């Protein structure tokens, strides 16, 4: 059975941060794994988003702030915190941080945000709020104040408007496509896992064969060294010389035994002649081999 890899929350957090850097340019790390600044340009003005990740991220949505302060329906009243972006409203642990920030930047670049002066008064009426929101929801501009007030106090109507918004639908479509792509990659990895397991088994078998061949080679090499020493021409020459001396010594012992009267003449003649002949034969072979070795040494030097 194939093993599945389970990611820790820290791994998921790191992947989310990686998507921030993949889908956006000019990303600067302020505090490692917790705060990032994303700079962008809109209508010739320079802006930056401060993305703050609390310890519970990605199980909780990130906090995103824009600088300088601008007027936009996505921004919390009397604050620079962005709360109305669809990616934040519909945020789940499976959302991509990089795409959420990318969608916010695209909205600000599209709607050309207006920088808010400190002395500018703020209109908090529902009519004003929905007038600003008409940047994203143009159909609201055609409604009366009473209809806007009804929507303001009716969550079901708000959900219906959100569900029919093209930008939200596009975001959902992108999310679905991304999830499908991830699933296809995962399925492909699962299919390749069996091939990898087979290759791993084959490699292990080859390693086992190589180890056995190495052990066999070392054993044969030891035998080869032993036989090489045993049948070395110089060693054979020395053995012949020692054998000739041994045969001469045996002949001398036979002669001493005969002089002491311990063996009869017939036995003496037979054994003495045998030992002498053996010694002479070994000496002749030793001299011939020594001559051949001397010629070989002379030819190789």
PDB file of N, CA and C in Angstrom, residues 42-140:
ATOM      1  N   UNK A  42      -0.192  52.056  -8.592  1.00  0.00           N
ATOM      2  CA  UNK A  42      -1.545  52.230  -9.130  1.00  0.00           C
ATOM      3  C   UNK A  42      -1.717  53.690  -9.527  1.00  0.00           C
ATOM      4  N   UNK A  43      -2.025  53.904 -10.804  1.00  0.00           N
ATOM      5  CA  UNK A  43      -2.259  55.250 -11.327  1.00  0.00           C
ATOM      6  C   UNK A  43      -1.077  56.183 -11.045  1.00  0.00           C
ATOM      7  N   UNK A  44       0.126  55.643 -11.190  1.00  0.00           N
ATOM      8  CA  UNK A  44       1.326  56.446 -11.002  1.00  0.00           C
ATOM      9  C   UNK A  44       1.706  56.674  -9.552  1.00  0.00           C
ATOM     10  N   UNK A  45       0.958  56.099  -8.599  1.00  0.00           N
ATOM     11  CA  UNK A  45       1.277  56.261  -7.184  1.00  0.00           C
ATOM     12  C   UNK A  45       1.836  54.942  -6.631  1.00  0.00           C
ATOM     13  N   UNK A  46       2.713  55.063  -5.644  1.00  0.00           N
ATOM     14  CA  UNK A  46       3.311  53.890  -5.010  1.00  0.00           C
ATOM     15  C   UNK A  46       2.529  53.524  -3.754  1.00  0.00           C
ATOM     16  N   UNK A  47       2.166  52.250  -3.638  1.00  0.00           N
ATOM     17  CA  UNK A  47       1.443  51.737  -2.477  1.00  0.00           C
ATOM     18  C   UNK A  47       2.152  50.489  -1.960  1.00  0.00           C
ATOM     19  N   UNK A  48       1.795  50.117  -0.764  1.00  0.00           N
ATOM     20  CA  UNK A  48       2.325  48.867  -0.212  1.00  0.00           C
ATOM     21  C   UNK A  48       1.261  48.207   0.650  1.00  0.00           C
ATOM     22  N   UNK A  49       1.252  46.891   0.638  1.00  0.00           N
ATOM     23  CA  UNK A  49       0.375  46.102   1.499  1.00  0.00           C
ATOM     24  C   UNK A  49       1.220  45.448   2.580  1.00  0.00           C
ATOM     25  N   UNK A  50       0.825  45.627   3.833  1.00  0.00           N
ATOM     26  CA  UNK A  50       1.469  44.930   4.939  1.00  0.00           C
ATOM     27  C   UNK A  50       0.647  43.689   5.260  1.00  0.00           C
ATOM     28  N   UNK A  51       1.247  42.535   5.058  1.00  0.00           N
ATOM     29  CA  UNK A  51       0.554  41.259   5.287  1.00  0.00           C
ATOM     30  C   UNK A  51       1.062  40.684   6.606  1.00  0.00           C
ATOM     31  N   UNK A  52       0.175  40.594   7.587  1.00  0.00           N
ATOM     32  CA  UNK A  52       0.558  40.106   8.921  1.00  0.00           C
ATOM     33  C   UNK A  52      -0.110  38.754   9.145  1.00  0.00           C
ATOM     34  N   UNK A  53       0.706  37.768   9.469  1.00  0.00           N
ATOM     35  CA  UNK A  53       0.220  36.405   9.687  1.00  0.00           C
ATOM     36  C   UNK A  53       0.276  36.099  11.179  1.00  0.00           C
ATOM     37  N   UNK A  54      -0.900  35.899  11.777  1.00  0.00           N
ATOM     38  CA  UNK A  54      -0.908  35.589  13.212  1.00  0.00           C
ATOM     39  C   UNK A  54      -0.493  34.141  13.434  1.00  0.00           C
ATOM     40  N   UNK A  55      -0.238  33.756  14.687  1.00  0.00           N
ATOM     41  CA  UNK A  55       0.234  32.378  14.964  1.00  0.00           C
ATOM     42  C   UNK A  55      -0.721  31.291  14.493  1.00  0.00           C
ATOM     43  N   UNK A  56      -2.014  31.608  14.355  1.00  0.00           N
ATOM     44  CA  UNK A  56      -2.992  30.594  13.944  1.00  0.00           C
ATOM     45  C   UNK A  56      -3.103  30.453  12.426  1.00  0.00           C
ATOM     46  N   UNK A  57      -2.440  31.333  11.674  1.00  0.00           N
ATOM     47  CA  UNK A  57      -2.459  31.225  10.207  1.00  0.00           C
ATOM     48  C   UNK A  57      -1.805  29.897   9.793  1.00  0.00           C
ATOM     49  N   UNK A  58      -2.351  29.149   8.809  1.00  0.00           N
ATOM     50  CA  UNK A  58      -3.426  29.530   7.864  1.00  0.00           C
ATOM     51  C   UNK A  58      -4.843  29.151   8.300  1.00  0.00           C
ATOM     52  N   UNK A  59      -5.005  28.677   9.554  1.00  0.00           N
ATOM     53  CA  UNK A  59      -6.359  28.351  10.001  1.00  0.00           C
ATOM     54  C   UNK A  59      -7.195  29.612  10.204  1.00  0.00           C
ATOM     55  N   UNK A  60      -6.549  30.743  10.409  1.00  0.00           N
ATOM     56  CA  UNK A  60      -7.237  32.028  10.490  1.00  0.00           C
ATOM     57  C   UNK A  60      -6.733  32.926   9.377  1.00  0.00           C
ATOM     58  N   UNK A  61      -7.590  33.825   8.883  1.00  0.00           N
ATOM     59  CA  UNK A  61      -7.242  34.679   7.756  1.00  0.00           C
ATOM     60  C   UNK A  61      -6.120  35.642   8.130  1.00  0.00           C
ATOM     61  N   UNK A  62      -5.335  36.079   7.154  1.00  0.00           N
ATOM     62  CA  UNK A  62      -4.283  37.066   7.430  1.00  0.00           C
ATOM     63  C   UNK A  62      -4.877  38.455   7.638  1.00  0.00           C
ATOM     64  N   UNK A  63      -4.118  39.328   8.268  1.00  0.00           N
ATOM     65  CA  UNK A  63      -4.490  40.740   8.412  1.00  0.00           C
ATOM     66  C   UNK A  63      -3.681  41.535   7.391  1.00  0.00           C
ATOM     67  N   UNK A  64      -4.372  42.293   6.554  1.00  0.00           N
ATOM     68  CA  UNK A  64      -3.717  43.026   5.469  1.00  0.00           C
ATOM     69  C   UNK A  64      -4.040  44.515   5.603  1.00  0.00           C
ATOM     70  N   UNK A  65      -2.998  45.344   5.541  1.00  0.00           N
ATOM     71  CA  UNK A  65      -3.145  46.790   5.680  1.00  0.00           C
ATOM     72  C   UNK A  65      -2.509  47.465   4.464  1.00  0.00           C
ATOM     73  N   UNK A  66      -3.109  48.582   4.032  1.00  0.00           N
ATOM     74  CA  UNK A  66      -2.584  49.319   2.887  1.00  0.00           C
ATOM     75  C   UNK A  66      -2.020  50.657   3.334  1.00  0.00           C
ATOM     76  N   UNK A  67      -0.921  51.019   2.721  1.00  0.00           N
ATOM     77  CA  UNK A  67      -0.292  52.318   2.967  1.00  0.00           C
ATOM     78  C   UNK A  67       0.068  52.947   1.630  1.00  0.00           C
ATOM     79  N   UNK A  68      -0.210  54.293   1.458  1.00  0.00           N
ATOM     80  CA  UNK A  68      -0.908  55.169   2.413  1.00  0.00           C
ATOM     81  C   UNK A  68      -2.403  54.894   2.448  1.00  0.00           C
ATOM     82  N   UNK A  69      -3.085  55.534   3.401  1.00  0.00           N
ATOM     83  CA  UNK A  69      -4.521  55.336   3.570  1.00  0.00           C
ATOM     84  C   UNK A  69      -5.282  55.851   2.345  1.00  0.00           C
ATOM     85  N   UNK A  70      -6.237  55.035   1.874  1.00  0.00           N
ATOM     86  CA  UNK A  70      -7.035  55.411   0.709  1.00  0.00           C
ATOM     87  C   UNK A  70      -8.504  55.179   1.001  1.00  0.00           C
ATOM     88  N   UNK A  71      -9.342  55.691   0.123  1.00  0.00           N
ATOM     89  CA  UNK A  71     -10.783  55.497   0.260  1.00  0.00           C
ATOM     90  C   UNK A  71     -11.221  54.375  -0.675  1.00  0.00           C
ATOM     91  N   UNK A  72     -11.752  53.317  -0.093  1.00  0.00           N
ATOM     92  CA  UNK A  72     -12.183  52.168  -0.894  1.00  0.00           C
ATOM     93  C   UNK A  72     -13.144  51.332  -0.045  1.00  0.00           C
ATOM     94  N   UNK A  73     -14.179  50.765  -0.649  1.00  0.00           N
ATOM     95  CA  UNK A  73     -15.168  49.992   0.129  1.00  0.00           C
ATOM     96  C   UNK A  73     -14.595  48.750   0.804  1.00  0.00           C
ATOM     97  N   UNK A  74     -13.455  48.272   0.367  1.00  0.00           N
ATOM     98  CA  UNK A  74     -12.864  47.095   0.999  1.00  0.00           C
ATOM     99  C   UNK A  74     -12.149  47.428   2.305  1.00  0.00           C
ATOM    100  N   UNK A  75     -11.918  48.715   2.555  1.00  0.00           N
ATOM    101  CA  UNK A  75     -11.095  49.130   3.693  1.00  0.00           C
ATOM    102  C   UNK A  75     -11.985  49.474   4.876  1.00  0.00           C
ATOM    103  N   UNK A  76     -11.574  49.003   6.074  1.00  0.00           N
ATOM    104  CA  UNK A  76     -12.329  49.264   7.296  1.00  0.00           C
ATOM    105  C   UNK A  76     -12.395  50.768   7.569  1.00  0.00           C
ATOM    106  N   UNK A  77     -13.562  51.212   8.001  1.00  0.00           N
ATOM    107  CA  UNK A  77     -13.775  52.638   8.248  1.00  0.00           C
ATOM    108  C   UNK A  77     -12.790  53.168   9.285  1.00  0.00           C
ATOM    109  N   UNK A  78     -12.224  54.352   8.986  1.00  0.00           N
ATOM    110  CA  UNK A  78     -11.249  55.004   9.873  1.00  0.00           C
ATOM    111  C   UNK A  78     -10.041  54.121  10.148  1.00  0.00           C
ATOM    112  N   UNK A  79      -9.695  53.312   9.161  1.00  0.00           N
ATOM    113  CA  UNK A  79      -8.545  52.413   9.323  1.00  0.00           C
ATOM    114  C   UNK A  79      -7.951  52.153   7.950  1.00  0.00           C
ATOM    115  N   UNK A  80      -6.755  51.568   7.954  1.00  0.00           N
ATOM    116  CA  UNK A  80      -6.148  51.161   6.679  1.00  0.00           C
ATOM    117  C   UNK A  80      -6.157  49.644   6.508  1.00  0.00           C
ATOM    118  N   UNK A  81      -6.965  48.952   7.338  1.00  0.00           N
ATOM    119  CA  UNK A  81      -7.059  47.495   7.242  1.00  0.00           C
ATOM    120  C   UNK A  81      -8.066  47.098   6.178  1.00  0.00           C
ATOM    121  N   UNK A  82      -7.668  46.144   5.347  1.00  0.00           N
ATOM    122  CA  UNK A  82      -8.529  45.637   4.271  1.00  0.00           C
ATOM    123  C   UNK A  82      -9.336  44.468   4.815  1.00  0.00           C
ATOM    124  N   UNK A  83     -10.670  44.592   4.753  1.00  0.00           N
ATOM    125  CA  UNK A  83     -11.532  43.517   5.281  1.00  0.00           C
ATOM    126  C   UNK A  83     -12.567  43.060   4.271  1.00  0.00           C
ATOM    127  N   UNK A  84     -12.822  43.874   3.217  1.00  0.00           N
ATOM    128  CA  UNK A  84     -13.918  43.563   2.301  1.00  0.00           C
ATOM    129  C   UNK A  84     -13.517  42.811   1.052  1.00  0.00           C
ATOM    130  N   UNK A  85     -12.252  42.460   0.919  1.00  0.00           N
ATOM    131  CA  UNK A  85     -11.821  41.712  -0.271  1.00  0.00           C
ATOM    132  C   UNK A  85     -12.486  40.343  -0.282  1.00  0.00           C
ATOM    133  N   UNK A  86     -12.988  39.887  -1.436  1.00  0.00           N
ATOM    134  CA  UNK A  86     -13.646  38.570  -1.493  1.00  0.00           C
ATOM    135  C   UNK A  86     -12.751  37.441  -0.987  1.00  0.00           C
ATOM    136  N   UNK A  87     -11.464  37.540  -1.290  1.00  0.00           N
ATOM    137  CA  UNK A  87     -10.560  36.489  -0.844  1.00  0.00           C
ATOM    138  C   UNK A  87     -10.459  36.404   0.664  1.00  0.00           C
ATOM    139  N   UNK A  88     -10.660  37.543   1.358  1.00  0.00           N
ATOM    140  CA  UNK A  88     -10.651  37.545   2.825  1.00  0.00           C
ATOM    141  C   UNK A  88     -12.008  37.133   3.376  1.00  0.00           C
ATOM    142  N   UNK A  89     -13.063  37.595   2.719  1.00  0.00           N
ATOM    143  CA  UNK A  89     -14.406  37.245   3.179  1.00  0.00           C
ATOM    144  C   UNK A  89     -14.631  35.728   3.085  1.00  0.00           C
ATOM    145  N   UNK A  90     -14.219  35.148   1.972  1.00  0.00           N
ATOM    146  CA  UNK A  90     -14.420  33.709   1.735  1.00  0.00           C
ATOM    147  C   UNK A  90     -13.189  32.890   2.100  1.00  0.00           C
ATOM    148  N   UNK A  91     -12.329  33.432   2.936  1.00  0.00           N
ATOM    149  CA  UNK A  91     -11.059  32.758   3.234  1.00  0.00           C
ATOM    150  C   UNK A  91     -11.286  31.427   3.958  1.00  0.00           C
ATOM    151  N   UNK A  92     -10.519  30.420   3.520  1.00  0.00           N
ATOM    152  CA  UNK A  92     -10.459  29.118   4.195  1.00  0.00           C
ATOM    153  C   UNK A  92      -8.995  28.707   4.276  1.00  0.00           C
ATOM    154  N   UNK A  93      -8.666  27.707   5.093  1.00  0.00           N
ATOM    155  CA  UNK A  93      -7.261  27.246   5.155  1.00  0.00           C
ATOM    156  C   UNK A  93      -6.728  26.762   3.815  1.00  0.00           C
ATOM    157  N   UNK A  94      -7.645  26.489   2.856  1.00  0.00           N
ATOM    158  CA  UNK A  94      -7.207  26.020   1.539  1.00  0.00           C
ATOM    159  C   UNK A  94      -7.019  27.172   0.548  1.00  0.00           C
ATOM    160  N   UNK A  95      -7.308  28.408   0.971  1.00  0.00           N
ATOM    161  CA  UNK A  95      -7.104  29.549   0.084  1.00  0.00           C
ATOM    162  C   UNK A  95      -5.611  29.776  -0.135  1.00  0.00           C
ATOM    163  N   UNK A  96      -5.283  30.413  -1.264  1.00  0.00           N
ATOM    164  CA  UNK A  96      -3.894  30.769  -1.564  1.00  0.00           C
ATOM    165  C   UNK A  96      -3.641  32.203  -1.141  1.00  0.00           C
ATOM    166  N   UNK A  97      -2.729  32.396  -0.198  1.00  0.00           N
ATOM    167  CA  UNK A  97      -2.407  33.745   0.266  1.00  0.00           C
ATOM    168  C   UNK A  97      -1.941  34.612  -0.899  1.00  0.00           C
ATOM    169  N   UNK A  98      -1.115  34.040  -1.773  1.00  0.00           N
ATOM    170  CA  UNK A  98      -0.592  34.810  -2.905  1.00  0.00           C
ATOM    171  C   UNK A  98      -1.684  35.310  -3.819  1.00  0.00           C
ATOM    172  N   UNK A  99      -2.689  34.480  -4.104  1.00  0.00           N
ATOM    173  CA  UNK A  99      -3.782  34.896  -4.996  1.00  0.00           C
ATOM    174  C   UNK A  99      -4.695  35.919  -4.308  1.00  0.00           C
ATOM    175  N   UNK A 100      -4.902  35.774  -2.994  1.00  0.00           N
ATOM    176  CA  UNK A 100      -5.722  36.746  -2.270  1.00  0.00           C
ATOM    177  C   UNK A 100      -5.100  38.134  -2.380  1.00  0.00           C
ATOM    178  N   UNK A 101      -3.780  38.221  -2.126  1.00  0.00           N
ATOM    179  CA  UNK A 101      -3.085  39.508  -2.206  1.00  0.00           C
ATOM    180  C   UNK A 101      -3.060  40.006  -3.649  1.00  0.00           C
ATOM    181  N   UNK A 102      -2.864  39.091  -4.600  1.00  0.00           N
ATOM    182  CA  UNK A 102      -2.833  39.479  -6.012  1.00  0.00           C
ATOM    183  C   UNK A 102      -4.170  40.097  -6.439  1.00  0.00           C
ATOM    184  N   UNK A 103      -5.291  39.502  -5.988  1.00  0.00           N
ATOM    185  CA  UNK A 103      -6.611  40.028  -6.334  1.00  0.00           C
ATOM    186  C   UNK A 103      -6.824  41.418  -5.726  1.00  0.00           C
ATOM    187  N   UNK A 104      -6.321  41.639  -4.514  1.00  0.00           N
ATOM    188  CA  UNK A 104      -6.454  42.954  -3.872  1.00  0.00           C
ATOM    189  C   UNK A 104      -5.683  44.008  -4.669  1.00  0.00           C
ATOM    190  N   UNK A 105      -4.458  43.673  -5.053  1.00  0.00           N
ATOM    191  CA  UNK A 105      -3.643  44.622  -5.821  1.00  0.00           C
ATOM    192  C   UNK A 105      -4.310  44.947  -7.154  1.00  0.00           C
ATOM    193  N   UNK A 106      -4.833  43.932  -7.833  1.00  0.00           N
ATOM    194  CA  UNK A 106      -5.490  44.165  -9.124  1.00  0.00           C
ATOM    195  C   UNK A 106      -6.710  45.064  -8.968  1.00  0.00           C
ATOM    196  N   UNK A 107      -7.474  44.886  -7.879  1.00  0.00           N
ATOM    197  CA  UNK A 107      -8.642  45.731  -7.647  1.00  0.00           C
ATOM    198  C   UNK A 107      -8.237  47.177  -7.448  1.00  0.00           C
ATOM    199  N   UNK A 108      -7.197  47.418  -6.641  1.00  0.00           N
ATOM    200  CA  UNK A 108      -6.742  48.785  -6.405  1.00  0.00           C
ATOM    201  C   UNK A 108      -6.176  49.401  -7.686  1.00  0.00           C
ATOM    202  N   UNK A 109      -5.487  48.604  -8.475  1.00  0.00           N
ATOM    203  CA  UNK A 109      -4.959  49.132  -9.743  1.00  0.00           C
ATOM    204  C   UNK A 109      -6.082  49.422 -10.734  1.00  0.00           C
ATOM    205  N   UNK A 110      -7.163  48.648 -10.674  1.00  0.00           N
ATOM    206  CA  UNK A 110      -8.284  48.841 -11.597  1.00  0.00           C
ATOM    207  C   UNK A 110      -9.147  50.031 -11.200  1.00  0.00           C
ATOM    208  N   UNK A 111      -9.409  50.148  -9.887  1.00  0.00           N
ATOM    209  CA  UNK A 111     -10.342  51.174  -9.431  1.00  0.00           C
ATOM    210  C   UNK A 111      -9.666  52.509  -9.153  1.00  0.00           C
ATOM    211  N   UNK A 112      -8.340  52.598  -9.320  1.00  0.00           N
ATOM    212  CA  UNK A 112      -7.578  53.834  -9.119  1.00  0.00           C
ATOM    213  C   UNK A 112      -7.933  54.453  -7.769  1.00  0.00           C
ATOM    214  N   UNK A 113      -7.412  53.902  -6.664  1.00  0.00           N
ATOM    215  CA  UNK A 113      -7.775  54.388  -5.324  1.00  0.00           C
ATOM    216  C   UNK A 113      -7.421  55.851  -5.132  1.00  0.00           C
ATOM    217  N   UNK A 114      -8.251  56.536  -4.346  1.00  0.00           N
ATOM    218  CA  UNK A 114      -8.039  57.946  -4.057  1.00  0.00           C
ATOM    219  C   UNK A 114      -7.444  58.076  -2.662  1.00  0.00           C
ATOM    220  N   UNK A 115      -6.304  58.771  -2.559  1.00  0.00           N
ATOM    221  CA  UNK A 115      -5.645  58.929  -1.272  1.00  0.00           C
ATOM    222  C   UNK A 115      -6.489  59.850  -0.395  1.00  0.00           C
ATOM    223  N   UNK A 116      -6.731  59.419   0.847  1.00  0.00           N
ATOM    224  CA  UNK A 116      -7.581  60.158   1.773  1.00  0.00           C
ATOM    225  C   UNK A 116      -6.759  61.164   2.556  1.00  0.00           C
ATOM    226  N   UNK A 117      -7.176  62.439   2.576  1.00  0.00           N
ATOM    227  CA  UNK A 117      -6.514  63.461   3.391  1.00  0.00           C
ATOM    228  C   UNK A 117      -6.998  63.356   4.822  1.00  0.00           C
ATOM    229  N   UNK A 118      -6.168  63.751   5.753  1.00  0.00           N
ATOM    230  CA  UNK A 118      -6.494  63.609   7.170  1.00  0.00           C
ATOM    231  C   UNK A 118      -7.677  64.493   7.559  1.00  0.00           C
ATOM    232  N   UNK A 119      -7.841  65.650   6.866  1.00  0.00           N
ATOM    233  CA  UNK A 119      -8.908  66.567   7.248  1.00  0.00           C
ATOM    234  C   UNK A 119     -10.205  66.307   6.505  1.00  0.00           C
ATOM    235  N   UNK A 120     -10.252  65.243   5.683  1.00  0.00           N
ATOM    236  CA  UNK A 120     -11.455  64.963   4.901  1.00  0.00           C
ATOM    237  C   UNK A 120     -12.477  64.263   5.776  1.00  0.00           C
ATOM    238  N   UNK A 121     -13.716  64.736   5.753  1.00  0.00           N
ATOM    239  CA  UNK A 121     -14.760  64.141   6.577  1.00  0.00           C
ATOM    240  C   UNK A 121     -15.183  62.813   5.996  1.00  0.00           C
ATOM    241  N   UNK A 122     -15.695  61.942   6.846  1.00  0.00           N
ATOM    242  CA  UNK A 122     -16.086  60.591   6.437  1.00  0.00           C
ATOM    243  C   UNK A 122     -17.586  60.442   6.554  1.00  0.00           C
ATOM    244  N   UNK A 123     -18.215  60.038   5.460  1.00  0.00           N
ATOM    245  CA  UNK A 123     -19.650  59.807   5.438  1.00  0.00           C
ATOM    246  C   UNK A 123     -19.906  58.344   5.676  1.00  0.00           C
ATOM    247  N   UNK A 124     -20.575  58.000   6.781  1.00  0.00           N
ATOM    248  CA  UNK A 124     -20.764  56.598   7.169  1.00  0.00           C
ATOM    249  C   UNK A 124     -22.161  56.103   6.890  1.00  0.00           C
ATOM    250  N   UNK A 125     -22.934  56.838   6.130  1.00  0.00           N
ATOM    251  CA  UNK A 125     -24.309  56.415   5.867  1.00  0.00           C
ATOM    252  C   UNK A 125     -24.332  55.236   4.917  1.00  0.00           C
ATOM    253  N   UNK A 126     -25.368  54.417   4.970  1.00  0.00           N
ATOM    254  CA  UNK A 126     -25.474  53.271   4.052  1.00  0.00           C
ATOM    255  C   UNK A 126     -25.416  53.700   2.612  1.00  0.00           C
ATOM    256  N   UNK A 127     -26.040  54.896   2.300  1.00  0.00           N
ATOM    257  CA  UNK A 127     -26.032  55.357   0.920  1.00  0.00           C
ATOM    258  C   UNK A 127     -24.605  55.590   0.448  1.00  0.00           C
ATOM    259  N   UNK A 128     -23.797  56.234   1.310  1.00  0.00           N
ATOM    260  CA  UNK A 128     -22.396  56.499   0.948  1.00  0.00           C
ATOM    261  C   UNK A 128     -21.627  55.206   0.816  1.00  0.00           C
ATOM    262  N   UNK A 129     -21.859  54.269   1.762  1.00  0.00           N
ATOM    263  CA  UNK A 129     -21.144  52.985   1.739  1.00  0.00           C
ATOM    264  C   UNK A 129     -21.421  52.237   0.447  1.00  0.00           C
ATOM    265  N   UNK A 130     -22.679  52.148   0.076  1.00  0.00           N
ATOM    266  CA  UNK A 130     -23.015  51.400  -1.133  1.00  0.00           C
ATOM    267  C   UNK A 130     -22.628  52.158  -2.394  1.00  0.00           C
ATOM    268  N   UNK A 131     -22.538  53.470  -2.300  1.00  0.00           N
ATOM    269  CA  UNK A 131     -22.053  54.233  -3.448  1.00  0.00           C
ATOM    270  C   UNK A 131     -20.608  53.873  -3.736  1.00  0.00           C
ATOM    271  N   UNK A 132     -19.809  53.720  -2.638  1.00  0.00           N
ATOM    272  CA  UNK A 132     -18.420  53.294  -2.816  1.00  0.00           C
ATOM    273  C   UNK A 132     -18.345  51.872  -3.321  1.00  0.00           C
ATOM    274  N   UNK A 133     -19.236  51.030  -2.791  1.00  0.00           N
ATOM    275  CA  UNK A 133     -19.213  49.629  -3.197  1.00  0.00           C
ATOM    276  C   UNK A 133     -19.637  49.446  -4.641  1.00  0.00           C
ATOM    277  N   UNK A 134     -20.259  50.468  -5.245  1.00  0.00           N
ATOM    278  CA  UNK A 134     -20.671  50.341  -6.633  1.00  0.00           C
ATOM    279  C   UNK A 134     -19.475  50.249  -7.567  1.00  0.00           C
ATOM    280  N   UNK A 135     -18.277  50.583  -7.042  1.00  0.00           N
ATOM    281  CA  UNK A 135     -17.075  50.362  -7.847  1.00  0.00           C
ATOM    282  C   UNK A 135     -16.941  48.889  -8.197  1.00  0.00           C
ATOM    283  N   UNK A 136     -17.322  48.063  -7.237  1.00  0.00           N
ATOM    284  CA  UNK A 136     -17.237  46.629  -7.472  1.00  0.00           C
ATOM    285  C   UNK A 136     -18.598  46.046  -7.829  1.00  0.00           C
ATOM    286  N   UNK A 137     -19.658  46.672  -7.333  1.00  0.00           N
ATOM    287  CA  UNK A 137     -21.014  46.205  -7.596  1.00  0.00           C
ATOM    288  C   UNK A 137     -21.785  47.321  -8.316  1.00  0.00           C
ATOM    289  N   UNK A 138     -21.594  47.494  -9.620  1.00  0.00           N
ATOM    290  CA  UNK A 138     -22.237  48.606 -10.339  1.00  0.00           C
ATOM    291  C   UNK A 138     -23.747  48.546 -10.295  1.00  0.00           C
ATOM    292  N   UNK A 139     -24.329  47.365 -10.090  1.00  0.00           N
ATOM    293  CA  UNK A 139     -25.778  47.268 -10.065  1.00  0.00           C
ATOM    294  C   UNK A 139     -26.379  47.976  -8.850  1.00  0.00           C
ATOM    295  N   UNK A 140     -25.573  48.228  -7.820  1.00  0.00           N
ATOM    296  CA  UNK A 140     -26.092  48.902  -6.627  1.00  0.00           C
ATOM    297  C   UNK A 140     -26.384  50.382  -6.882  1.00  0.00           C
TER     298      UNK A 140
END
